mmCIF file of C-alpha atoms in Angstrom:
data_model
loop_
_atom_site.group_PDB
_atom_site.id
_atom_site.type_symbol
_atom_site.label_atom_id
_atom_site.label_comp_id
_atom_site.label_asym_id
_atom_site.label_seq_id
_atom_site.Cartn_x
_atom_site.Cartn_y
_atom_site.Cartn_z
ATOM 1 C CA ILE A 1 12.693 -33.221 0.625
ATOM 2 C CA ALA A 2 9.221 -31.757 0.959
ATOM 3 C CA THR A 3 8.543 -28.716 -1.148
ATOM 4 C CA VAL A 4 6.358 -25.808 -0.086
ATOM 5 C CA PRO A 5 3.643 -24.839 -2.608
ATOM 6 C CA LEU A 6 4.027 -21.305 -3.953
ATOM 7 C CA SER A 7 0.681 -20.338 -2.453
ATOM 8 C CA ARG A 8 1.972 -21.272 1.031
ATOM 9 C CA ASN A 9 5.561 -20.104 0.758
ATOM 10 C CA PRO A 10 5.887 -17.375 3.414
ATOM 11 C CA VAL A 11 9.319 -16.233 2.226
ATOM 12 C CA LEU A 12 8.032 -15.649 -1.311
ATOM 13 C CA TRP A 13 4.932 -13.689 -0.397
ATOM 14 C CA ILE A 14 6.492 -11.673 2.430
ATOM 15 C CA THR A 15 9.252 -10.740 -0.018
ATOM 16 C CA VAL A 16 6.647 -9.717 -2.600
ATOM 17 C CA ALA A 17 4.874 -7.605 0.023
ATOM 18 C CA ALA A 18 8.084 -5.910 1.175
ATOM 19 C CA ALA A 19 9.303 -5.292 -2.384
ATOM 20 C CA SER A 20 6.057 -3.451 -3.144
ATOM 21 C CA VAL A 21 6.594 -0.723 -0.543
ATOM 22 C CA LEU A 22 9.976 0.960 -0.173
ATOM 23 C CA PRO A 23 11.311 0.536 -3.748
ATOM 24 C CA VAL A 24 7.974 1.700 -5.142
ATOM 25 C CA SER A 25 8.124 4.861 -3.025
ATOM 26 C CA PHE A 26 11.562 5.746 -4.380
ATOM 27 C CA PHE A 27 10.469 4.947 -7.942
ATOM 28 C CA ALA A 28 7.434 7.204 -7.550
ATOM 29 C CA SER A 29 9.595 9.979 -6.123
ATOM 30 C CA SER A 30 11.762 9.902 -9.247
ATOM 31 C CA MET A 31 8.718 10.857 -11.306
ATOM 32 C CA ILE A 32 8.472 14.283 -9.682
ATOM 33 C CA ALA A 33 12.114 15.153 -10.337
ATOM 34 C CA HIS A 34 11.727 15.950 -14.039
ATOM 35 C CA GLY A 35 9.782 19.208 -13.839
ATOM 36 C CA ALA A 36 11.155 22.738 -13.752
ATOM 37 C CA ASP A 37 10.960 22.658 -9.945
ATOM 38 C CA GLY A 38 11.969 19.002 -9.762
ATOM 39 C CA VAL A 39 15.049 19.358 -7.569
ATOM 40 C CA ARG A 40 13.125 21.250 -4.872
ATOM 41 C CA GLN A 41 10.193 18.838 -5.116
ATOM 42 C CA LEU A 42 12.489 15.852 -4.627
ATOM 43 C CA ALA A 43 14.257 17.537 -1.710
ATOM 44 C CA GLN A 44 10.845 18.299 -0.215
ATOM 45 C CA TYR A 45 9.809 14.653 -0.535
ATOM 46 C CA PHE A 46 12.885 13.396 1.329
ATOM 47 C CA ALA A 47 12.475 16.069 4.008
ATOM 48 C CA LEU A 48 8.882 14.986 4.671
ATOM 49 C CA GLU A 49 9.860 11.333 4.514
ATOM 50 C CA GLN A 50 11.866 11.842 7.717
ATOM 51 C CA VAL A 51 8.670 12.884 9.497
ATOM 52 C CA HIS A 52 6.646 10.132 7.823
ATOM 53 C CA GLN A 53 9.011 7.383 8.971
ATOM 54 C CA VAL A 54 8.904 8.649 12.558
ATOM 55 C CA LEU A 55 5.090 8.739 12.504
ATOM 56 C CA VAL A 56 4.696 5.195 11.146
ATOM 57 C CA TYR A 57 7.424 3.613 13.303
ATOM 58 C CA LEU A 58 5.347 2.920 16.423
ATOM 59 C CA PRO A 59 2.278 1.568 14.566
ATOM 60 C CA ALA A 60 4.574 -0.738 12.585
ATOM 61 C CA ILE A 61 6.067 -2.079 15.830
ATOM 62 C CA VAL A 62 2.552 -2.666 17.198
ATOM 63 C CA GLY A 63 1.616 -4.576 14.051
ATOM 64 C CA GLN A 64 4.711 -6.787 14.274
ATOM 65 C CA ALA A 65 4.019 -7.491 17.953
ATOM 66 C CA LEU A 66 0.443 -8.526 17.161
ATOM 67 C CA LEU A 67 1.416 -10.986 14.434
ATOM 68 C CA PRO A 68 2.585 -13.905 16.668
ATOM 69 C CA LEU A 69 -0.399 -13.355 18.979
ATOM 70 C CA ILE A 70 -2.812 -13.508 16.055
ATOM 71 C CA SER A 71 -1.100 -16.614 14.659
ATOM 72 C CA ARG A 72 -1.301 -18.326 18.056
ATOM 73 C CA ARG A 73 -4.991 -17.497 18.449
ATOM 74 C CA MET A 74 -5.691 -18.697 14.916
ATOM 75 C CA GLY A 75 -3.859 -21.945 15.669
ATOM 76 C CA ARG A 76 -6.037 -22.541 18.731
ATOM 77 C CA SER A 77 -9.291 -21.664 16.966
ATOM 78 C CA GLU A 78 -9.839 -24.732 14.832
ATOM 79 C CA ALA A 79 -13.539 -24.110 14.318
ATOM 80 C CA ARG A 80 -14.250 -22.028 11.212
ATOM 81 C CA PRO A 81 -16.900 -19.824 12.942
ATOM 82 C CA GLN A 82 -14.418 -18.895 15.698
ATOM 83 C CA ARG A 83 -11.756 -17.935 13.170
ATOM 84 C CA ALA A 84 -14.276 -15.930 11.169
ATOM 85 C CA ARG A 85 -15.417 -14.047 14.287
ATOM 86 C CA MET A 86 -11.843 -13.181 15.200
ATOM 87 C CA LEU A 87 -11.096 -11.914 11.704
ATOM 88 C CA ARG A 88 -14.252 -9.791 11.741
ATOM 89 C CA ARG A 89 -13.135 -8.258 15.034
ATOM 90 C CA MET A 90 -9.727 -7.480 13.561
ATOM 91 C CA ALA A 91 -11.438 -5.882 10.559
ATOM 92 C CA LEU A 92 -13.491 -3.673 12.872
ATOM 93 C CA VAL A 93 -10.369 -2.730 14.859
ATOM 94 C CA ALA A 94 -8.602 -1.834 11.608
ATOM 95 C CA ALA A 95 -11.562 0.247 10.430
ATOM 96 C CA ALA A 96 -11.858 2.027 13.780
ATOM 97 C CA SER A 97 -8.104 2.707 13.789
ATOM 98 C CA ALA A 98 -8.293 4.189 10.303
ATOM 99 C CA LEU A 99 -11.244 6.413 11.179
ATOM 100 C CA ALA A 100 -9.712 7.583 14.459
ATOM 101 C CA GLY A 101 -6.385 8.219 12.770
ATOM 102 C CA LEU A 102 -7.925 10.239 9.962
ATOM 103 C CA LEU A 103 -9.976 12.345 12.386
ATOM 104 C CA PHE A 104 -6.941 12.925 14.591
ATOM 105 C CA GLY A 105 -4.803 13.766 11.582
ATOM 106 C CA ALA A 106 -7.357 16.180 10.170
ATOM 107 C CA ALA A 107 -7.631 17.909 13.549
ATOM 108 C CA THR A 108 -3.894 18.268 14.128
ATOM 109 C CA ILE A 109 -2.647 19.381 10.710
ATOM 110 C CA THR A 110 -4.830 22.422 10.166
ATOM 111 C CA ASP A 111 -1.727 24.526 10.852
ATOM 112 C CA VAL A 112 1.381 22.931 9.357
ATOM 113 C CA GLY A 113 3.738 25.819 10.022
ATOM 114 C CA TRP A 114 5.279 23.936 12.945
ATOM 115 C CA VAL A 115 6.423 21.153 10.592
ATOM 116 C CA VAL A 116 8.138 23.686 8.335
ATOM 117 C CA ARG A 117 9.825 25.320 11.327
ATOM 118 C CA LEU A 118 10.792 21.983 12.891
ATOM 119 C CA LEU A 119 12.535 20.675 9.788
ATOM 120 C CA GLY A 120 14.088 23.984 8.811
ATOM 121 C CA ASN A 121 14.581 22.663 5.289
ATOM 122 C CA PRO A 122 14.836 25.327 2.549
ATOM 123 C CA ALA A 123 12.879 23.043 0.226
ATOM 124 C CA LEU A 124 9.805 23.410 2.470
ATOM 125 C CA ALA A 125 7.668 26.509 2.738
ATOM 126 C CA ALA A 126 4.271 27.387 4.181
ATOM 127 C CA SER A 127 2.861 27.174 0.646
ATOM 128 C CA ASP A 128 3.585 23.421 0.681
ATOM 129 C CA ALA A 129 0.884 22.850 3.291
ATOM 130 C CA TRP A 130 -1.073 20.277 1.291
ATOM 131 C CA ALA A 131 1.978 18.089 0.705
ATOM 132 C CA ILE A 132 2.480 18.023 4.477
ATOM 133 C CA ARG A 133 -1.212 17.292 5.114
ATOM 134 C CA TRP A 134 -1.362 14.368 2.667
ATOM 135 C CA MET A 135 1.849 12.945 4.159
ATOM 136 C CA ALA A 136 0.448 13.146 7.694
ATOM 137 C CA LEU A 137 -2.912 11.658 6.710
ATOM 138 C CA ASN A 138 -1.156 8.737 5.054
ATOM 139 C CA ALA A 139 0.839 8.156 8.244
ATOM 140 C CA THR A 140 -2.378 8.030 10.297
ATOM 141 C CA LEU A 141 -3.401 4.904 8.365
ATOM 142 C CA ALA A 142 -0.278 3.029 9.513
ATOM 143 C CA LEU A 143 -1.881 1.402 12.568
ATOM 144 C CA SER A 144 -4.919 0.284 10.572
ATOM 145 C CA LEU A 145 -2.711 -1.225 7.867
ATOM 146 C CA SER A 146 -0.537 -2.955 10.489
ATOM 147 C CA VAL A 147 -3.566 -4.515 12.183
ATOM 148 C CA ALA A 148 -5.191 -5.625 8.932
ATOM 149 C CA GLY A 149 -1.918 -6.923 7.493
ATOM 150 C CA GLY A 150 -1.123 -8.819 10.678
ATOM 151 C CA ALA A 151 -4.577 -10.398 10.662
ATOM 152 C CA LEU A 152 -4.233 -11.507 7.028
ATOM 153 C CA LEU A 153 -0.782 -13.009 7.630
ATOM 154 C CA GLY A 154 -1.820 -14.590 10.927
ATOM 155 C CA ALA A 155 -4.800 -16.215 9.216
ATOM 156 C CA GLY A 156 -2.498 -17.622 6.551
ATOM 157 C CA HIS A 157 -3.694 -15.370 3.716
ATOM 158 C CA LEU A 158 -0.158 -14.940 2.410
ATOM 159 C CA VAL A 159 -1.100 -14.585 -1.241
ATOM 160 C CA GLY A 160 -3.819 -12.054 -0.481
ATOM 161 C CA ALA A 161 -1.520 -9.953 1.705
ATOM 162 C CA GLY A 162 1.262 -10.038 -0.871
ATOM 163 C CA LEU A 163 -1.005 -9.156 -3.786
ATOM 164 C CA LEU A 164 -2.625 -6.329 -1.812
ATOM 165 C CA ASN A 165 0.760 -4.676 -1.443
ATOM 166 C CA VAL A 166 1.328 -5.105 -5.176
ATOM 167 C CA VAL A 167 -2.024 -3.409 -5.830
ATOM 168 C CA TRP A 168 -1.007 -0.604 -3.458
ATOM 169 C CA GLY A 169 2.208 -0.120 -5.437
ATOM 170 C CA VAL A 170 0.376 -0.066 -8.779
ATOM 171 C CA VAL A 171 -2.204 2.457 -7.559
ATOM 172 C CA PHE A 172 0.483 4.625 -5.935
ATOM 173 C CA VAL A 173 2.704 4.724 -9.030
ATOM 174 C CA SER A 174 -0.251 5.247 -11.384
ATOM 175 C CA LEU A 175 -1.613 8.173 -9.386
ATOM 176 C CA THR A 176 1.845 9.703 -8.955
ATOM 177 C CA SER A 177 2.375 9.483 -12.705
ATOM 178 C CA THR A 178 -0.987 11.144 -13.335
ATOM 179 C CA LEU A 179 -0.367 13.865 -10.722
ATOM 180 C CA SER A 180 3.375 14.306 -11.317
ATOM 181 C CA SER A 181 2.838 17.817 -12.683
ATOM 182 C CA TYR A 182 1.793 18.814 -9.147
ATOM 183 C CA GLY A 183 5.152 17.674 -7.760
ATOM 184 C CA ASN A 184 5.427 16.366 -4.222
ATOM 185 C CA VAL A 185 1.847 17.254 -3.320
ATOM 186 C CA GLY A 186 0.659 14.923 -6.121
ATOM 187 C CA LEU A 187 2.912 12.136 -4.864
ATOM 188 C CA GLN A 188 1.718 12.508 -1.279
ATOM 189 C CA ALA A 189 -1.939 12.598 -2.357
ATOM 190 C CA GLY A 190 -1.405 9.526 -4.535
ATOM 191 C CA ARG A 191 0.201 7.582 -1.709
ATOM 192 C CA PHE A 192 -2.600 8.492 0.689
ATOM 193 C CA ALA A 193 -5.243 7.392 -1.839
ATOM 194 C CA ALA A 194 -3.410 4.094 -2.415
ATOM 195 C CA SER A 195 -3.160 3.463 1.344
ATOM 196 C CA LEU A 196 -6.849 4.239 1.796
ATOM 197 C CA VAL A 197 -7.720 1.722 -0.943
ATOM 198 C CA LEU A 198 -5.426 -0.869 0.683
ATOM 199 C CA ALA A 199 -6.934 -0.368 4.150
ATOM 200 C CA THR A 200 -10.494 -0.612 2.780
ATOM 201 C CA VAL A 201 -9.898 -3.770 0.732
ATOM 202 C CA ALA A 202 -7.950 -5.445 3.559
ATOM 203 C CA ALA A 203 -10.758 -4.770 6.041
ATOM 204 C CA LEU A 204 -13.354 -6.120 3.587
ATOM 205 C CA MET A 205 -11.292 -9.288 3.102
ATOM 206 C CA LEU A 206 -11.407 -9.926 6.845
ATOM 207 C CA LEU A 207 -15.170 -9.499 7.198
#
């Protein structure tokens, strides 16, 4: 029976990538629950997470739809220059998506009162504006991360994609730990910074 080398085992590295996202988010959220206002901060996190998941849902679907197309194109492009050109294009698309998303996010979250009113959660108040802004800005990077991640997986860079998610988790948890005294706003800022690092490194890997 042929064995698959660890560096080429898709199940292993996709599992590593997946295990570095959702569990890490919940672990980071537990760090903000120990302060005097910890219960409200944790409730605020879960309230905003409802909005965050809705915002990232469509970009995630787009990224999953692109993956088989990228893999098929990579399979047809046997010449190294052709593959390199395609990856560079994907890197540029990811960078443009990130920039457009950040500009759109910055333009649309100047007034976050509508989010507070929409959720109607007692844990959220107008004074929590920056937690909402960091959450929304992180969500705007979802399409860029989906494109870059799909390109890395489609090109067979399983180890790189898996380790990038691990790095994201380490940066996210480290920043949340450092900023835990700020509660949910520190967590949201830490996650956005980690996602920005991930998007930048992923795009550079594709160039």
